[in-house]
CSV table of N, CA and C in Angstrom, one decimal:
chain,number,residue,atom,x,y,z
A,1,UNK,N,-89.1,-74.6,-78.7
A,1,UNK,CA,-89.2,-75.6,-79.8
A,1,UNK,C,-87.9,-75.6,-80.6
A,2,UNK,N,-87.8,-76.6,-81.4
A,2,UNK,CA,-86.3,-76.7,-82.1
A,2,UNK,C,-86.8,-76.2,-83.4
A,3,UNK,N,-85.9,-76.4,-84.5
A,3,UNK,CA,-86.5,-75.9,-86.0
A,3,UNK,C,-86.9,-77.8,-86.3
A,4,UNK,N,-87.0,-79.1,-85.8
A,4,UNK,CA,-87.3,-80.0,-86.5
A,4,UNK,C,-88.4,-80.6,-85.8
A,5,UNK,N,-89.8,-80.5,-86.4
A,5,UNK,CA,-90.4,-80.4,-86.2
A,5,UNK,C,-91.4,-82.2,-86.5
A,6,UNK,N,-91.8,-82.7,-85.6
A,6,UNK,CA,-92.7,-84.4,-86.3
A,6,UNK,C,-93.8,-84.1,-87.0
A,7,UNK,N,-94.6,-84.9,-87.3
A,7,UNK,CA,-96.2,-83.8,-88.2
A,7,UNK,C,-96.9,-84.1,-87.3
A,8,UNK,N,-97.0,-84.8,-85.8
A,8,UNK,CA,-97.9,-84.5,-84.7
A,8,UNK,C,-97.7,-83.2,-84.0
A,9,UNK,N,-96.6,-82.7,-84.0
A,9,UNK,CA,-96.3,-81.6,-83.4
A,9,UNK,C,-97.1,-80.7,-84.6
A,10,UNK,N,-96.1,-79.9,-86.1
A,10,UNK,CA,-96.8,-79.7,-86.8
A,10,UNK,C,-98.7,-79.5,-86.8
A,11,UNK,N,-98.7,-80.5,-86.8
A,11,UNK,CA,-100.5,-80.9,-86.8
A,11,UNK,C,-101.1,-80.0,-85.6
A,12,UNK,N,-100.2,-80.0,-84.2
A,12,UNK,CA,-100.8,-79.4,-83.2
A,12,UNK,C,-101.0,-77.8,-83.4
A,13,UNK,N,-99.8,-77.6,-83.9
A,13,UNK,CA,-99.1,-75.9,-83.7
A,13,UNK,C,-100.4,-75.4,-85.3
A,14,UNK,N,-100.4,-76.0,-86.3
A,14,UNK,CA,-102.0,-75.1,-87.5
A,14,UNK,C,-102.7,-75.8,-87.3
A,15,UNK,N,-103.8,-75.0,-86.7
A,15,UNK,CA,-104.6,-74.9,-86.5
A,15,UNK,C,-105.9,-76.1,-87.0
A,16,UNK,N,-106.3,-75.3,-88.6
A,16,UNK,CA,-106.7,-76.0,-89.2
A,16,UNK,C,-106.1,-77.4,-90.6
A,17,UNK,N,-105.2,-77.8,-89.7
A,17,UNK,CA,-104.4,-78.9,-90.1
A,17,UNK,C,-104.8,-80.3,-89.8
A,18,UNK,N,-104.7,-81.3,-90.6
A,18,UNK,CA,-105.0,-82.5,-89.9
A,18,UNK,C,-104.1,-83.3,-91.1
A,19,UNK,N,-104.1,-84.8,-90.2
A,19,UNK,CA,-102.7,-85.9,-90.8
A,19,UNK,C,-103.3,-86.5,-92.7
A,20,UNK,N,-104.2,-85.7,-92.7
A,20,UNK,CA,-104.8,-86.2,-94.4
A,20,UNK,C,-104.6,-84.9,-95.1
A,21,UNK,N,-104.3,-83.6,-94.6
A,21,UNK,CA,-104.5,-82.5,-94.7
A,21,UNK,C,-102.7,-82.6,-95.3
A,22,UNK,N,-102.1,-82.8,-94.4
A,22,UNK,CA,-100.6,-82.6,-94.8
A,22,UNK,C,-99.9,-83.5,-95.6
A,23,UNK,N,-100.1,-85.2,-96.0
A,23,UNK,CA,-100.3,-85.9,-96.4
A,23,UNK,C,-100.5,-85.8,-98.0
A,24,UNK,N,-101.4,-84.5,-98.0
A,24,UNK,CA,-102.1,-84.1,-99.6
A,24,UNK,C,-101.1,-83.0,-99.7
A,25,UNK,N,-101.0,-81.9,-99.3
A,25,UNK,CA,-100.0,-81.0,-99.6
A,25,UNK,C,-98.4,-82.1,-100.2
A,26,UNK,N,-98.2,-82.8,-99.1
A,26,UNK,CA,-96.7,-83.6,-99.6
A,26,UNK,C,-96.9,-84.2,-100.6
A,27,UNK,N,-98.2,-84.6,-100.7
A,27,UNK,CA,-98.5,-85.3,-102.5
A,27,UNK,C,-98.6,-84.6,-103.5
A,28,UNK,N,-98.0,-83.5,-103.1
A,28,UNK,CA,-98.3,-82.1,-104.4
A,28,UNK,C,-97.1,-81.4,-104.4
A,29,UNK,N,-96.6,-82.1,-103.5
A,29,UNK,CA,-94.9,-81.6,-103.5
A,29,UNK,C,-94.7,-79.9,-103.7
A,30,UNK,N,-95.4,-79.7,-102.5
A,30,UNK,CA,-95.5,-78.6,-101.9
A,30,UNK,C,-95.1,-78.3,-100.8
A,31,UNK,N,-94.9,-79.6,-100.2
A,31,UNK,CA,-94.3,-79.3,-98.4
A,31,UNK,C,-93.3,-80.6,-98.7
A,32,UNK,N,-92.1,-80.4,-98.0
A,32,UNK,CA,-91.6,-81.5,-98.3
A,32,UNK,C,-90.6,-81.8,-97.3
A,33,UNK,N,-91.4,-82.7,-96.4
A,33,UNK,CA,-90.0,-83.0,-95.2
A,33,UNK,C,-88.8,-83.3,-94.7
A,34,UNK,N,-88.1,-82.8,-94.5
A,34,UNK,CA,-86.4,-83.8,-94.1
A,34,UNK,C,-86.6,-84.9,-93.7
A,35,UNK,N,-86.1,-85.9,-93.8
A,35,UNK,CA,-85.8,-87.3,-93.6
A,35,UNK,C,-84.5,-87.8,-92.6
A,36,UNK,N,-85.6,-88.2,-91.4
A,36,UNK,CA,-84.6,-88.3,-90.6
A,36,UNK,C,-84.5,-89.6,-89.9
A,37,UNK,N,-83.8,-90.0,-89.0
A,37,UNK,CA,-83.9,-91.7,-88.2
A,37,UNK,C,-85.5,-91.4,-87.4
A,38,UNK,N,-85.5,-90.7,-87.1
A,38,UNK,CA,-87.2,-90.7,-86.6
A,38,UNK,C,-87.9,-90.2,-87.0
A,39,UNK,N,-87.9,-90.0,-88.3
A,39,UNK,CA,-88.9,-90.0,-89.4
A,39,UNK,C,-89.5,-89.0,-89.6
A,40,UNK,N,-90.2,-88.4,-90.7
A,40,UNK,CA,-90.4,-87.0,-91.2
A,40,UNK,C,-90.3,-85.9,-90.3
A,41,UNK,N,-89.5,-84.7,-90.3
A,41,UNK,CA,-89.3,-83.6,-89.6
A,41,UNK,C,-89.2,-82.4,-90.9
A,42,UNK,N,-90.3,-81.2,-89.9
A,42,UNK,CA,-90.6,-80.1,-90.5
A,42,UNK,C,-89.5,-79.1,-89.8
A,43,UNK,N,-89.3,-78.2,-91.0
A,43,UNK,CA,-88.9,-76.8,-90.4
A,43,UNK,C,-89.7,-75.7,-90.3
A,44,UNK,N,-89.0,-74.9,-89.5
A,44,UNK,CA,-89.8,-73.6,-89.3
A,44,UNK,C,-90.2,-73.3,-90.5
A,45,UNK,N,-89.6,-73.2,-91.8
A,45,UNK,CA,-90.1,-72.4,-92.7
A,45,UNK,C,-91.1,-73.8,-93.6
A,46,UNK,N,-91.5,-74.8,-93.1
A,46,UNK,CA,-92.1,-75.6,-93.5
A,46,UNK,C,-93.7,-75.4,-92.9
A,47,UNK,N,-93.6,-75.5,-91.8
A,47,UNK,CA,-94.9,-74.9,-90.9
A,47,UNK,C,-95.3,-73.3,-91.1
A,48,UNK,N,-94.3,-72.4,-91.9
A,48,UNK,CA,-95.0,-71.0,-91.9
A,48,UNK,C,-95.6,-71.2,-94.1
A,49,UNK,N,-94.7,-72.4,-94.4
A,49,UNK,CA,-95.6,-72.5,-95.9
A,49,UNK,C,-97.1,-73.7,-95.3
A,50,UNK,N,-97.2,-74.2,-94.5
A,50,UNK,CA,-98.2,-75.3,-94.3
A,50,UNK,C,-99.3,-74.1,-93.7
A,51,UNK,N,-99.1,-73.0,-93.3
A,51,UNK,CA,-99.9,-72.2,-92.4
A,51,UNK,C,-100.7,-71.6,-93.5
A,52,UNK,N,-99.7,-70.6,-94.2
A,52,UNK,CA,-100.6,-70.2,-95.6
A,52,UNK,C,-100.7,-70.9,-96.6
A,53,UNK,N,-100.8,-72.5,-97.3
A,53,UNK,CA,-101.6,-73.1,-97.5
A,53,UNK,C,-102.7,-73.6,-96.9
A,54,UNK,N,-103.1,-73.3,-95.8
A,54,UNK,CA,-104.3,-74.0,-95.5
A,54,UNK,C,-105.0,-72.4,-95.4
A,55,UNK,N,-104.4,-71.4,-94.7
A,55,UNK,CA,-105.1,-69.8,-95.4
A,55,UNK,C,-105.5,-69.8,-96.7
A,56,UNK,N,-104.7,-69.9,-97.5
A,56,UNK,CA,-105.1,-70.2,-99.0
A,56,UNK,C,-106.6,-70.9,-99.6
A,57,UNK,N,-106.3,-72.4,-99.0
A,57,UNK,CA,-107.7,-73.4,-99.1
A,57,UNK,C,-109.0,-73.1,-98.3
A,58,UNK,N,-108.3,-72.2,-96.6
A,58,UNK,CA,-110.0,-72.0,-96.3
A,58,UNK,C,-110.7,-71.0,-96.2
A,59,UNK,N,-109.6,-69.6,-96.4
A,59,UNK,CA,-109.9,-68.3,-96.5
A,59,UNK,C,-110.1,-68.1,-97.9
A,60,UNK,N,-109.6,-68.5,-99.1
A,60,UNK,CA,-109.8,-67.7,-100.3
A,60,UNK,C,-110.4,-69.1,-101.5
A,61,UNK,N,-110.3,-70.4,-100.5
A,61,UNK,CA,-110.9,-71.2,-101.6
A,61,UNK,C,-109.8,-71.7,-102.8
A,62,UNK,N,-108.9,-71.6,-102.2
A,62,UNK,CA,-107.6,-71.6,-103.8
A,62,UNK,C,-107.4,-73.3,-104.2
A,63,UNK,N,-107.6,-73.4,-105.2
A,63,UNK,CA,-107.9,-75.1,-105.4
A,63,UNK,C,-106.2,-75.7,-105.6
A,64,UNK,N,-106.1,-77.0,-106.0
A,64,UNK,CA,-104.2,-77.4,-105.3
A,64,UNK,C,-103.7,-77.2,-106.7
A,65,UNK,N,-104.4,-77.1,-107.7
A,65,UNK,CA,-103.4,-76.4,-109.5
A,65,UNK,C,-103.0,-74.7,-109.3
A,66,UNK,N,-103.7,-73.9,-108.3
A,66,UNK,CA,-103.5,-72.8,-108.3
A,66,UNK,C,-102.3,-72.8,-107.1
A,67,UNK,N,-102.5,-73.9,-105.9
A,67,UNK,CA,-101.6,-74.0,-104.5
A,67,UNK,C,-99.8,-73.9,-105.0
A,68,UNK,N,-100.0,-75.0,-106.2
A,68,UNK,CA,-98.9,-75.7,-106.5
A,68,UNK,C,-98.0,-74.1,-107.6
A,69,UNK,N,-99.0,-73.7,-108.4
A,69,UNK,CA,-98.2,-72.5,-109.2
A,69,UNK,C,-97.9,-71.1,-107.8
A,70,UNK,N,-99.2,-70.7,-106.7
A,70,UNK,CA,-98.4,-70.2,-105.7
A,70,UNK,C,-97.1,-70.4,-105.5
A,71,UNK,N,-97.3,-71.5,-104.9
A,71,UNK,CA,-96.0,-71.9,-104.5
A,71,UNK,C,-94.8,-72.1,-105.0
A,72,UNK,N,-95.0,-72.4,-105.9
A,72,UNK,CA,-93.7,-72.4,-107.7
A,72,UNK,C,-93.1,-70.8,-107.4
A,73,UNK,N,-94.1,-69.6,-107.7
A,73,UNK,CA,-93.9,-68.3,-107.8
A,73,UNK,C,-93.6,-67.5,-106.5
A,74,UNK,N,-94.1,-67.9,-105.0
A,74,UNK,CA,-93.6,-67.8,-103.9
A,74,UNK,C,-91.4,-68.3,-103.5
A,75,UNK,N,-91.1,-69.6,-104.2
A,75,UNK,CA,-90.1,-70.2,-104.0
A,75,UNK,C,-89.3,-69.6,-105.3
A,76,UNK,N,-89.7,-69.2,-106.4
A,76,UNK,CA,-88.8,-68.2,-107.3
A,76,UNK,C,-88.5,-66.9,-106.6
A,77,UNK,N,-89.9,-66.1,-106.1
A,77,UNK,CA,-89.6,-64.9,-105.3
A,77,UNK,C,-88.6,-65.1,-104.6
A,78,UNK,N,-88.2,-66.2,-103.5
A,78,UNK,CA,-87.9,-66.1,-102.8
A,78,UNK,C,-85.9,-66.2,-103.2
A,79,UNK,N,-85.9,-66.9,-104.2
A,79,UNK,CA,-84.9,-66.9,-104.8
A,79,UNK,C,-84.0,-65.9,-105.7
A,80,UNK,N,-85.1,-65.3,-106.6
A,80,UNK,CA,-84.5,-64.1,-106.7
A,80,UNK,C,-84.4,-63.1,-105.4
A,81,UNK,N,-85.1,-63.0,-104.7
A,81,UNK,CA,-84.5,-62.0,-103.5
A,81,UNK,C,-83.3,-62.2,-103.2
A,82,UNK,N,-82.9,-63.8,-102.3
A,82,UNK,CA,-81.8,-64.6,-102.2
A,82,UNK,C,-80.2,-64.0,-103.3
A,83,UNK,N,-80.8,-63.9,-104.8
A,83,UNK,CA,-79.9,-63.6,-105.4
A,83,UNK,C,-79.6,-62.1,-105.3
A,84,UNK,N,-80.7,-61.4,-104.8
A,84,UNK,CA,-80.3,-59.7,-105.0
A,84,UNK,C,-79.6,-59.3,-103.5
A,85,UNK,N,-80.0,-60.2,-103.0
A,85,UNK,CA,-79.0,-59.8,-101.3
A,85,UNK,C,-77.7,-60.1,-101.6
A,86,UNK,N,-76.7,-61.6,-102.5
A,86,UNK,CA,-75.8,-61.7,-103.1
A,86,UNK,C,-75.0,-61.1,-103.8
A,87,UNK,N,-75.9,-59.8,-105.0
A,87,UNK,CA,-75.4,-58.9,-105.7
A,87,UNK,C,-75.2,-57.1,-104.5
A,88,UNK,N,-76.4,-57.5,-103.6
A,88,UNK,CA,-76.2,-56.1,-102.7
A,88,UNK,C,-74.9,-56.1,-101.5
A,89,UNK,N,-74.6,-57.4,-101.6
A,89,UNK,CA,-73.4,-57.8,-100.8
A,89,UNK,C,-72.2,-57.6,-101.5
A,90,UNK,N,-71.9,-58.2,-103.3
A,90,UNK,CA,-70.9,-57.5,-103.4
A,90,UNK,C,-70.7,-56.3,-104.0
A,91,UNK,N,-71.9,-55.4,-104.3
A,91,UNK,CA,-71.4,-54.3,-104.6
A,91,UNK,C,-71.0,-53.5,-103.2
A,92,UNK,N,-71.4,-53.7,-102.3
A,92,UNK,CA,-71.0,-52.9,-101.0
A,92,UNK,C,-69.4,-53.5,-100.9
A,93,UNK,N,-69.3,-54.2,-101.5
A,93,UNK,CA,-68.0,-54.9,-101.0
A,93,UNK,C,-66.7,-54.0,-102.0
A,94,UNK,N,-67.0,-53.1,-103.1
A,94,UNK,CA,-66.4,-52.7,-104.0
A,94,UNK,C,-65.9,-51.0,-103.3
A,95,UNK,N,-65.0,-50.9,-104.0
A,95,UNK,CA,-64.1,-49.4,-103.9
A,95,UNK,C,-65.7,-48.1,-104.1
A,96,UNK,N,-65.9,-47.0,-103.6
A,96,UNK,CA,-66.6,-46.5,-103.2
A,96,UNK,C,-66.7,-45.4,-104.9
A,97,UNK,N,-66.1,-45.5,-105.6
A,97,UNK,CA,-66.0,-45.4,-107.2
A,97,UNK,C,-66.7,-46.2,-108.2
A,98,UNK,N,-66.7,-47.3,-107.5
A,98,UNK,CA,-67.7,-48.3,-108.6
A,98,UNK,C,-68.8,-48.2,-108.4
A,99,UNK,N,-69.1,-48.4,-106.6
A,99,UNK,CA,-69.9,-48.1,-106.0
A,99,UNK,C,-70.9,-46.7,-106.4
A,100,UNK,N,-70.5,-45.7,-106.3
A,100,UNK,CA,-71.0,-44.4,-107.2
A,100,UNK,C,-71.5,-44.6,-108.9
A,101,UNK,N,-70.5,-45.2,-109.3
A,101,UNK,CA,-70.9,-45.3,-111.1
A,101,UNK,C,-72.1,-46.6,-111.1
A,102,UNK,N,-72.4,-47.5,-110.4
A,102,UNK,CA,-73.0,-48.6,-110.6
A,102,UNK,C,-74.1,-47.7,-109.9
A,103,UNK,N,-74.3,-47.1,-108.7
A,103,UNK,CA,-75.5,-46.3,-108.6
A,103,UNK,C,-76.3,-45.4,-109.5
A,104,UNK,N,-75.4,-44.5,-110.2
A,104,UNK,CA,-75.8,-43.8,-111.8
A,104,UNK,C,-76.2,-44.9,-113.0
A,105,UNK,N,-75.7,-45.7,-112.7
A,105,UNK,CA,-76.0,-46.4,-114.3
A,105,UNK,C,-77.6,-46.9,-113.4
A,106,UNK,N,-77.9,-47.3,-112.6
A,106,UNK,CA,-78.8,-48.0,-112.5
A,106,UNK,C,-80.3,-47.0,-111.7
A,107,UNK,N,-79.9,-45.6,-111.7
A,107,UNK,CA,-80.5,-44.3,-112.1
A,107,UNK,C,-80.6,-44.1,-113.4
A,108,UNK,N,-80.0,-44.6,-114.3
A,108,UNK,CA,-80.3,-44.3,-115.5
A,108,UNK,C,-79.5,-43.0,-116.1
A,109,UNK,N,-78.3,-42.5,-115.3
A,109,UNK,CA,-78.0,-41.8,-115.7
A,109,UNK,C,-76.6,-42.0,-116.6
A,110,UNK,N,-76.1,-40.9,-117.2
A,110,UNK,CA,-74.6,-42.0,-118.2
A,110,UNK,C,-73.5,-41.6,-117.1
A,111,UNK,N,-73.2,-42.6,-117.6
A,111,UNK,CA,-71.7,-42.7,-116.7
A,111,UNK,C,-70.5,-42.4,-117.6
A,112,UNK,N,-70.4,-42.3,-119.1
A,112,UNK,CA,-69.1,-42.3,-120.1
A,112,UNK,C,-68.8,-40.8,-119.9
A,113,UNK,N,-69.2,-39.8,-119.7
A,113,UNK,CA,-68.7,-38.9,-119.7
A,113,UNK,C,-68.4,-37.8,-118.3
């Protein structure tokens, strides 16, 4: 399969999915498709959030005011991680001195002396 995906494909691959099913999620602007010449296409990471929203609605009952703040707090998580792989990139990238004192300070130990 490619990463762009139609919502009949989509629809085939979860399970408990259907074309009213995803329709409502996009009305909650919770899923939100690429726009293409042949018309809405999902990605992989669009089909693994459409998978655990519908886990969400049939396994634990989660109603769409609680889907929508998930999802709010899922896409922050996922952002601050985003940002700490950023900051873990360039401290590896620094002299093996900063590297050491930025490790203590954030042990908590002092570094001025």
């Amino acid at each position: 399969m490619t990463d762009a995906y139609a919502p009949d494909q989509v629809i085939a691959h979860v399970t408990s999915l259907t074309a009213e099913r995803l329709s409502h999620f996009e009305r909650l602007r919770i899923v939100t498709p690429v726009t293409t010449p042949d018309g809405p296409r999902y990605r992989t990471l669009d089909i693994r959030r459409i998978t655990l929203l519908c886990e969400l609605t049939d396994d634990f009952e989660v109603n769409e005011d609680a889907l929508v703040i998930i999802m709010s707090l899922l896409d922050q998580l996922h952002g601050a991680h985003s940002k700490l792989e950023q900051v873990m990139q360039a401290i590896g990238a620094e002299p093996s001195e900063i590297k050491l004192r930025l490790s203590r300070r954030l042990a908590g130990e002092d570094t001025d002396g």
